[in-house]
mmCIF file of C-alpha atoms in Angstrom:
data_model
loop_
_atom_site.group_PDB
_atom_site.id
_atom_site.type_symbol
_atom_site.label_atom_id
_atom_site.label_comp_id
_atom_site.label_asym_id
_atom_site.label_seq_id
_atom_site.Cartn_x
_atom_site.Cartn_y
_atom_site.Cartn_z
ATOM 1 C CA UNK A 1 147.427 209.264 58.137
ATOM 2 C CA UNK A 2 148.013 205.635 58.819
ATOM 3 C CA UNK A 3 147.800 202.723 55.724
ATOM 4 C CA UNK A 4 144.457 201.597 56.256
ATOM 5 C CA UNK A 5 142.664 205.250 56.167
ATOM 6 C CA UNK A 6 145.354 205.502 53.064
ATOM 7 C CA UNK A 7 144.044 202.758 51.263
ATOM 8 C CA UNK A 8 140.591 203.729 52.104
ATOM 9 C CA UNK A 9 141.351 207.085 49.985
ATOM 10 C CA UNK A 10 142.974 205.348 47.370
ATOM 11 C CA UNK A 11 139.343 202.928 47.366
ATOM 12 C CA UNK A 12 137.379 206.010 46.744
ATOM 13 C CA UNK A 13 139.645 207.482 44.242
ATOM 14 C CA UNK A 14 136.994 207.810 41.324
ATOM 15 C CA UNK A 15 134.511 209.857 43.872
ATOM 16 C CA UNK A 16 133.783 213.265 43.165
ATOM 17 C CA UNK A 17 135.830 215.992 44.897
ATOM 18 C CA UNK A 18 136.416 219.337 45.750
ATOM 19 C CA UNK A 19 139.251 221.414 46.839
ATOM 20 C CA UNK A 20 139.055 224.755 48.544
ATOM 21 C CA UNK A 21 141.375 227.203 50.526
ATOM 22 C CA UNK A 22 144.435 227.052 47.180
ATOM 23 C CA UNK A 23 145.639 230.853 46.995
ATOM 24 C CA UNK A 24 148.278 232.246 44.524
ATOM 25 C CA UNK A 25 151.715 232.447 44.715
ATOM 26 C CA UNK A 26 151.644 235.465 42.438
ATOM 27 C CA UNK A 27 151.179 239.351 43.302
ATOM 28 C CA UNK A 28 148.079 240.517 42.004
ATOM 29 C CA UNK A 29 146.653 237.287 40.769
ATOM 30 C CA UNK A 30 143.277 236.118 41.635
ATOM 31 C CA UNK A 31 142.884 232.762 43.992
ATOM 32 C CA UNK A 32 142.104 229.933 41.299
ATOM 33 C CA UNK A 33 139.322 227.833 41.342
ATOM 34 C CA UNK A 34 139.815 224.278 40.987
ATOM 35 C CA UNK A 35 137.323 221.832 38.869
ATOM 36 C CA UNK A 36 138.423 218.551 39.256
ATOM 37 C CA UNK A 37 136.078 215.240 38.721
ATOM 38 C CA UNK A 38 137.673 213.206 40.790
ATOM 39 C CA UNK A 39 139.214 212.508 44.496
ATOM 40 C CA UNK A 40 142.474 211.297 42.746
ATOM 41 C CA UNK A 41 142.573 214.466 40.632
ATOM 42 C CA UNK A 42 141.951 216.453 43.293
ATOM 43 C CA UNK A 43 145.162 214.757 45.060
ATOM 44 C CA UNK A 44 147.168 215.166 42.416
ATOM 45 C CA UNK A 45 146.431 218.749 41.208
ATOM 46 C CA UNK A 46 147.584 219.993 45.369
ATOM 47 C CA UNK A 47 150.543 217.397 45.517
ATOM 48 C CA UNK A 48 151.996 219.306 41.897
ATOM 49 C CA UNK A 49 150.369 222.285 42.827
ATOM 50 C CA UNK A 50 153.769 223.871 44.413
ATOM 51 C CA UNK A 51 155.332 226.608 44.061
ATOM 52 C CA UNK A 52 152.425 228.403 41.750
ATOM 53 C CA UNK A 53 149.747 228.204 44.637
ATOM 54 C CA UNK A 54 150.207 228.164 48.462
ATOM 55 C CA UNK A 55 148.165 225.193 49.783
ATOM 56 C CA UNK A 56 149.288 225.639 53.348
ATOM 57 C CA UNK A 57 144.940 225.621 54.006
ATOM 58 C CA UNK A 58 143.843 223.674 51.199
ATOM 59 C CA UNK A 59 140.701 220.849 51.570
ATOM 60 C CA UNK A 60 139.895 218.358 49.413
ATOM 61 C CA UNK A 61 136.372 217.232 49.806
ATOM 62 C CA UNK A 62 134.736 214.089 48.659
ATOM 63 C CA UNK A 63 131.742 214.274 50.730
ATOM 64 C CA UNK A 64 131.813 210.646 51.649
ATOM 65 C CA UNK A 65 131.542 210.557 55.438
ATOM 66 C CA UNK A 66 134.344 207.579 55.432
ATOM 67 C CA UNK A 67 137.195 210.232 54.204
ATOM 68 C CA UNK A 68 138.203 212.954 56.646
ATOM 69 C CA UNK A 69 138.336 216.155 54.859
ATOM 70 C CA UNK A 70 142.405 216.069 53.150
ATOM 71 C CA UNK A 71 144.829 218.698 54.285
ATOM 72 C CA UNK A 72 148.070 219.016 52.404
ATOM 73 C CA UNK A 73 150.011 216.748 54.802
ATOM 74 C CA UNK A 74 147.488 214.114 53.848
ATOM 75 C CA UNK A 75 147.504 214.508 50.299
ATOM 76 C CA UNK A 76 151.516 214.779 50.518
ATOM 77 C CA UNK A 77 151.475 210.998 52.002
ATOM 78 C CA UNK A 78 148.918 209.892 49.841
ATOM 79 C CA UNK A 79 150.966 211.274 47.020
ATOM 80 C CA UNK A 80 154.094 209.590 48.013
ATOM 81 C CA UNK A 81 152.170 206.185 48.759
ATOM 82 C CA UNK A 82 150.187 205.483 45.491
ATOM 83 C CA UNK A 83 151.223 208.731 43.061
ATOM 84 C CA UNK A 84 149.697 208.541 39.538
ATOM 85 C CA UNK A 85 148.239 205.450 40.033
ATOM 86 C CA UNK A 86 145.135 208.197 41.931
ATOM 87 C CA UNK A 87 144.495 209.074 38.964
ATOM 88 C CA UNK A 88 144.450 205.645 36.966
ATOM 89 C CA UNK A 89 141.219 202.998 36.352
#
């Protein structure tokens, strides 16, 4: 993900999001599912989301046509590039 498509997620921060395809870690335990309100949130819950849940398939959705659907390599980068501040006014 280059700087400027960065920057365009870190724009849309506030939108709503969702975030499919996180499965558990643990033996037995159900696949969570994920409420977040926000695209930030949604980047930060997968970027901490290690080791509980494997999000080797993971999507974060905004539904703004702008922002590609998020894999975890996206949300890593993102992560690294802006960090808490996703999740700030």
């Amino acid at each position: 993900m280059d700087r400027p498509a960065m920057a365009s997620v870190f724009r849309m921060r506030h939108a709503p999001a969702t975030v499919s395809g996180v499965r558990s870690t643990g033996q037995g335990q159900a696949d969570p599912a994920i409420r977040v309100h926000s695209l930030g949130e949604a980047i930060r819950f997968v970027a901490n989301a290690y080791p509980n849940y494997d999000i080797g398939t993971v999507a974060i959705d905004c539904g703004d046509p702008s922002i590609p659907r998020l894999g975890s390599l996206e949300v890593r980068a993102l992560w690294r590039e802006y960090g808490e501040r996703l999740t700030q006014e």
